[in-house]
Amino acid sequence: MIYIKTKKELDYIRESCKITAETLQLLKRYVKVGITTQELDQIAEDYMKSNNSVSASKGYSQGGSSIDYPAAICISVDNEVVHGIPGNRVLKNGEIVSMDVSVQKNGYFGDSAISVAVGEISAEKQKLMDVTEKSLYLGIEQAIEGNRIHDISYAVQNYVEANGFSVVRDLCGHGVGKYLHEEPAIPNFGKKGTGPKLKNGMTIAIEPMVNMGKYNVKTGYDGWTILTIDGLPSAHFEHTILVSNGKPEILTVC
Ligand code: MF3
Ligand code: CO
């Protein structure tokens, strides 16, 4: 079922989304050669705590055999697409680091992600990040009342592939707000004019995951980290969006 959020629910969702965005802005300032992903995770967790909120990722269960997600945020470096677990990995010059933050406060959720360069990166990696971010905004532009979900999907895919990159097929964006993951699924590929209709009051997370090489991915030995099959880098940008007065409003801003 796709939830249409009430005004009251939207106030709570806005608050969680604001903390989500602030956490990412804070993290961005700390991304430097030499910092560990665990240190970034701690900064994020402390910030959430100081805002009377908690990580929606920590303790998240995807079912199956893997452990519950053990960290406050997801940090995925280079060929790691999403759901990388922070640890003692030290960030190196030339890497791309993707940070995915999901926050819960008062029982409501926000979800957003950015990819950031560590030091100086290659022109190709810069293009990968730019194309991924732009594809997110092109997807967001399609979140208009009366459009369909795959209008978003198509816009993302079309732009990414025109630029020679590929969209990950195995993971999708999603409804968000009352739960971290709600219906509808929002794939980053699809056919215009298909899928559920967008309506005012829907809150959705649009999140293109874009690979420099092939779109195929696999799960790492930790049971969580999603990696590119070909070992080439990947980028990830995500915002939580509200369809409001017929138009998209980005909630994960500060
Ligand atoms: N924010 C991530 C997403 O929407 C999910 C985080 S849950 C985790 O895909 F357990 F994977 F961290
Ligand atoms: Co998400």
Tab-separated table of C-alpha atoms and ligand atoms in Angstrom:
chain	number	residue	atom	x	y	z
A	1	MET	CA	0.000	0.000	0.000
A	2	ILE	CA	1.176	3.499	-0.818
A	3	TYR	CA	0.624	5.899	2.074
A	4	ILE	CA	-0.615	9.420	1.517
A	5	LYS	CA	0.775	11.383	4.445
A	6	THR	CA	-1.291	13.734	6.560
A	7	LYS	CA	-0.172	17.263	7.417
A	8	LYS	CA	0.812	16.151	10.888
A	9	GLU	CA	2.837	13.208	9.576
A	10	LEU	CA	4.534	15.511	7.103
A	11	ASP	CA	5.679	17.803	9.917
A	12	TYR	CA	7.432	14.842	11.524
A	13	ILE	CA	8.855	13.593	8.235
A	14	ARG	CA	10.187	17.081	7.468
A	15	GLU	CA	11.970	17.135	10.805
A	16	SER	CA	13.642	13.756	10.235
A	17	CYS	CA	14.609	14.799	6.718
A	18	LYS	CA	16.188	18.023	7.968
A	19	ILE	CA	18.372	16.118	10.440
A	20	THR	CA	19.278	13.678	7.651
A	21	ALA	CA	20.416	16.556	5.432
A	22	GLU	CA	22.323	18.259	8.234
A	23	THR	CA	24.132	15.022	9.043
A	24	LEU	CA	25.295	14.718	5.439
A	25	GLN	CA	26.441	18.343	5.309
A	26	LEU	CA	28.425	17.786	8.484
A	27	LEU	CA	29.971	14.554	7.160
A	28	LYS	CA	30.976	16.251	3.920
A	29	ARG	CA	33.286	18.570	5.854
A	30	TYR	CA	35.066	15.627	7.475
A	31	VAL	CA	35.755	13.601	4.324
A	32	LYS	CA	39.546	13.820	3.946
A	33	VAL	CA	42.494	11.597	3.157
A	34	GLY	CA	43.338	9.654	6.340
A	35	ILE	CA	39.965	9.586	8.082
A	36	THR	CA	38.435	6.162	8.701
A	37	THR	CA	34.888	5.255	7.759
A	38	GLN	CA	34.264	4.339	11.415
A	39	GLU	CA	35.174	7.921	12.446
A	40	LEU	CA	32.654	9.292	9.943
A	41	ASP	CA	30.033	6.887	11.295
A	42	GLN	CA	30.656	8.123	14.844
A	43	ILE	CA	30.295	11.768	13.777
A	44	ALA	CA	26.957	10.922	12.171
A	45	GLU	CA	25.688	8.946	15.143
A	46	ASP	CA	26.656	11.702	17.594
A	47	TYR	CA	24.877	14.308	15.488
A	48	MET	CA	21.685	12.234	15.295
A	49	LYS	CA	21.793	11.702	19.041
A	50	SER	CA	22.266	15.391	19.771
A	51	ASN	CA	19.094	16.015	17.750
A	52	ASN	CA	17.038	13.463	19.682
A	53	SER	CA	16.966	11.121	16.724
A	54	VAL	CA	18.413	7.725	15.885
A	55	SER	CA	19.820	5.948	12.885
A	56	ALA	CA	17.231	4.034	10.912
A	57	SER	CA	19.969	1.798	9.515
A	58	LYS	CA	21.408	0.498	12.790
A	59	GLY	CA	19.766	-2.801	13.605
A	60	TYR	CA	17.951	-2.904	10.267
A	61	SER	CA	17.138	-6.445	9.215
A	62	GLN	CA	16.925	-7.486	5.597
A	63	GLY	CA	15.863	-10.977	6.533
A	64	GLY	CA	17.754	-14.031	5.327
A	65	SER	CA	21.026	-15.033	6.866
A	66	SER	CA	22.921	-11.761	7.167
A	67	ILE	CA	23.400	-9.995	10.500
A	68	ASP	CA	21.330	-6.914	11.310
A	69	TYR	CA	22.991	-3.789	9.906
A	70	PRO	CA	25.580	-2.843	12.539
A	71	ALA	CA	26.357	0.849	11.929
A	72	ALA	CA	24.676	4.267	12.005
A	73	ILE	CA	25.194	5.054	8.325
A	74	CYS	CA	26.269	3.236	5.175
A	75	ILE	CA	29.655	4.174	3.687
A	76	SER	CA	30.584	2.729	0.320
A	77	VAL	CA	33.946	3.421	-1.318
A	78	ASP	CA	34.733	3.226	-5.063
A	79	ASN	CA	33.571	-0.219	-6.310
A	80	GLU	CA	31.249	-0.527	-3.311
A	81	VAL	CA	27.833	0.572	-4.566
A	82	VAL	CA	25.777	0.872	-1.356
A	83	HIS	CA	25.390	-0.597	2.163
A	84	GLY	CA	29.133	-0.592	2.921
A	85	ILE	CA	29.740	-1.099	6.646
A	86	PRO	CA	31.959	1.535	8.305
A	87	GLY	CA	35.129	0.137	9.875
A	88	ASN	CA	38.873	0.698	10.033
A	89	ARG	CA	39.189	1.456	6.307
A	90	VAL	CA	41.243	4.632	5.798
A	91	LEU	CA	40.106	6.932	2.979
A	92	LYS	CA	42.741	7.460	0.294
A	93	ASN	CA	43.358	10.175	-2.257
A	94	GLY	CA	41.379	9.635	-5.457
A	95	GLU	CA	38.545	7.584	-3.976
A	96	ILE	CA	34.810	8.271	-4.203
A	97	VAL	CA	32.986	7.860	-0.907
A	98	SER	CA	29.204	7.432	-0.859
A	99	MET	CA	27.465	8.143	2.428
A	100	ASP	CA	23.849	7.083	2.953
A	101	VAL	CA	22.083	8.516	5.991
A	102	SER	CA	18.661	7.480	7.225
A	103	VAL	CA	17.224	9.026	10.373
A	104	GLN	CA	14.278	8.146	12.575
A	105	LYS	CA	12.670	10.658	14.915
A	106	ASN	CA	9.228	10.493	16.532
A	107	GLY	CA	8.659	7.324	14.514
A	108	TYR	CA	9.126	9.046	11.143
A	109	PHE	CA	11.927	8.686	8.619
A	110	GLY	CA	14.223	10.627	6.291
A	111	ASP	CA	16.670	9.112	3.797
A	112	SER	CA	19.398	10.778	1.720
A	113	ALA	CA	22.802	10.001	0.237
A	114	ILE	CA	25.703	11.791	-1.439
A	115	SER	CA	28.955	10.792	-3.074
A	116	VAL	CA	32.014	12.889	-2.300
A	117	ALA	CA	35.548	12.980	-3.687
A	118	VAL	CA	38.471	12.172	-1.412
A	119	GLY	CA	41.257	14.600	-2.342
A	120	GLU	CA	41.880	14.775	-6.094
A	121	ILE	CA	39.903	12.381	-8.248
A	122	SER	CA	40.160	11.459	-11.934
A	123	ALA	CA	38.067	13.304	-14.537
A	124	GLU	CA	36.181	10.075	-15.209
A	125	LYS	CA	35.197	9.630	-11.578
A	126	GLN	CA	34.165	13.274	-11.411
A	127	LYS	CA	31.954	12.735	-14.451
A	128	LEU	CA	30.439	9.645	-12.803
A	129	MET	CA	29.494	11.677	-9.732
A	130	ASP	CA	28.180	14.620	-11.781
A	131	VAL	CA	26.053	12.403	-14.020
A	132	THR	CA	24.650	10.516	-11.019
A	133	GLU	CA	23.703	13.709	-9.193
A	134	LYS	CA	22.169	15.258	-12.309
A	135	SER	CA	20.182	12.065	-12.956
A	136	LEU	CA	18.725	12.365	-9.453
A	137	TYR	CA	17.498	15.895	-10.198
A	138	LEU	CA	16.076	14.821	-13.557
A	139	GLY	CA	14.211	12.045	-11.749
A	140	ILE	CA	12.959	14.477	-9.101
A	141	GLU	CA	11.589	16.786	-11.846
A	142	GLN	CA	9.297	13.953	-12.902
A	143	ALA	CA	7.736	13.603	-9.433
A	144	ILE	CA	4.650	15.545	-10.519
A	145	GLU	CA	1.085	14.644	-9.564
A	146	GLY	CA	-0.458	12.541	-12.315
A	147	ASN	CA	2.882	11.280	-13.613
A	148	ARG	CA	3.778	7.669	-13.023
A	149	ILE	CA	6.651	6.208	-11.025
A	150	HIS	CA	8.457	4.918	-14.091
A	151	ASP	CA	8.532	8.424	-15.544
A	152	ILE	CA	11.105	9.017	-12.801
A	153	SER	CA	12.861	5.740	-13.620
A	154	TYR	CA	13.006	6.515	-17.317
A	155	ALA	CA	14.408	10.016	-16.796
A	156	VAL	CA	17.222	8.640	-14.637
A	157	GLN	CA	18.094	5.763	-16.956
A	158	ASN	CA	17.935	7.814	-20.131
A	159	TYR	CA	20.379	10.445	-18.898
A	160	VAL	CA	22.776	7.962	-17.305
A	161	GLU	CA	22.994	5.714	-20.362
A	162	ALA	CA	23.328	8.680	-22.755
A	163	ASN	CA	26.463	9.487	-20.772
A	164	GLY	CA	27.909	5.992	-21.163
A	165	PHE	CA	27.284	4.728	-17.632
A	166	SER	CA	24.824	2.120	-16.309
A	167	VAL	CA	22.079	2.056	-13.675
A	168	VAL	CA	22.066	-0.669	-11.044
A	169	ARG	CA	19.015	-2.913	-11.556
A	170	ASP	CA	18.995	-4.951	-8.359
A	171	LEU	CA	18.274	-2.064	-5.967
A	172	CYS	CA	15.603	0.637	-6.103
A	173	GLY	CA	14.356	3.837	-4.529
A	174	HIS	CA	11.241	3.522	-2.387
A	175	GLY	CA	8.425	5.162	-0.531
A	176	VAL	CA	9.613	6.475	2.850
A	177	GLY	CA	8.166	8.264	5.881
A	178	LYS	CA	6.150	6.023	8.191
A	179	TYR	CA	8.708	3.291	7.531
A	180	LEU	CA	12.192	3.435	6.049
A	181	HIS	CA	11.103	1.322	3.109
A	182	GLU	CA	7.539	1.600	1.849
A	183	GLU	CA	5.826	0.990	-1.438
A	184	PRO	CA	6.205	1.904	-4.214
A	185	ALA	CA	9.554	0.605	-5.434
A	186	ILE	CA	11.254	3.220	-7.607
A	187	PRO	CA	13.609	1.506	-10.054
A	188	ASN	CA	16.268	3.530	-11.822
A	189	PHE	CA	15.246	2.072	-15.165
A	190	GLY	CA	11.875	1.668	-16.796
A	191	LYS	CA	9.280	2.577	-19.335
A	192	LYS	CA	7.671	6.022	-19.385
A	193	GLY	CA	3.968	6.164	-18.512
A	194	THR	CA	3.957	2.967	-16.434
A	195	GLY	CA	3.917	2.164	-12.730
A	196	PRO	CA	1.803	3.644	-9.900
A	197	LYS	CA	0.452	7.185	-10.253
A	198	LEU	CA	2.086	9.950	-8.240
A	199	LYS	CA	-0.257	11.774	-5.891
A	200	ASN	CA	-0.010	14.765	-3.579
A	201	GLY	CA	1.071	13.681	-0.106
A	202	MET	CA	3.314	10.850	-1.284
A	203	THR	CA	6.850	10.852	0.135
A	204	ILE	CA	9.442	8.930	-1.833
A	205	ALA	CA	13.186	8.356	-1.833
A	206	ILE	CA	14.714	8.610	-5.298
A	207	GLU	CA	18.211	7.133	-5.362
A	208	PRO	CA	20.135	6.472	-8.561
A	209	MET	CA	23.059	4.075	-8.120
A	210	VAL	CA	25.248	4.497	-11.178
A	211	ASN	CA	28.140	2.287	-12.284
A	212	MET	CA	31.000	3.363	-14.499
A	213	GLY	CA	31.042	-0.090	-16.109
A	214	LYS	CA	28.473	-2.885	-16.148
A	215	TYR	CA	25.304	-2.610	-14.073
A	216	ASN	CA	25.771	-6.035	-12.459
A	217	VAL	CA	26.395	-6.176	-8.721
A	218	LYS	CA	27.059	-8.791	-6.053
A	219	THR	CA	26.873	-8.969	-2.259
A	220	GLY	CA	30.159	-9.054	-0.330
A	221	TYR	CA	31.175	-11.588	2.326
A	222	ASP	CA	29.891	-9.342	5.123
A	223	GLY	CA	26.371	-10.014	3.843
A	224	TRP	CA	25.654	-6.305	3.312
A	225	THR	CA	28.098	-4.491	1.044
A	226	ILE	CA	26.922	-4.342	-2.563
A	227	LEU	CA	29.875	-4.326	-4.988
A	228	THR	CA	30.199	-3.887	-8.735
A	229	ILE	CA	30.921	-7.168	-10.513
A	230	ASP	CA	33.606	-5.604	-12.708
A	231	GLY	CA	35.358	-3.761	-9.875
A	232	LEU	CA	34.758	-0.363	-11.479
A	233	PRO	CA	33.536	2.559	-9.340
A	234	SER	CA	29.942	3.484	-8.566
A	235	ALA	CA	28.210	6.633	-7.282
A	236	HIS	CA	24.986	7.190	-5.332
A	237	PHE	CA	22.829	10.244	-4.657
A	238	GLU	CA	19.464	10.197	-2.881
A	239	HIS	CA	16.813	12.631	-1.690
A	240	THR	CA	13.492	12.243	0.066
A	241	ILE	CA	10.810	14.040	-1.954
A	242	LEU	CA	7.244	15.126	-1.171
A	243	VAL	CA	4.707	15.562	-3.946
A	244	SER	CA	3.167	18.843	-2.826
A	245	ASN	CA	0.686	20.997	-4.760
A	246	GLY	CA	1.358	18.801	-7.750
A	247	LYS	CA	5.105	19.385	-7.673
A	248	PRO	CA	8.210	17.793	-6.157
A	249	GLU	CA	9.526	19.318	-2.958
A	250	ILE	CA	12.928	18.088	-1.754
A	251	LEU	CA	12.673	17.424	1.989
A	252	THR	CA	16.274	16.393	2.675
A	253	VAL	CA	17.650	19.917	2.524
A	254	CYS	CA	18.921	22.210	5.263
B	1	MF3	N1	19.245	4.091	3.223
B	1	MF3	C1	19.364	2.789	2.662
B	1	MF3	C2	18.391	2.554	1.535
B	1	MF3	O1	17.375	3.149	1.398
B	1	MF3	C3	19.076	1.678	3.610
B	1	MF3	C4	19.773	1.679	4.855
B	1	MF3	S1	19.302	0.309	5.735
B	1	MF3	C5	20.728	-0.538	5.876
B	1	MF3	O2	18.630	1.666	0.771
B	1	MF3	F1	20.498	-1.434	6.737
B	1	MF3	F2	21.068	-1.015	4.732
B	1	MF3	F3	21.641	0.275	6.286
B	2	CO	CO	16.865	4.818	0.379
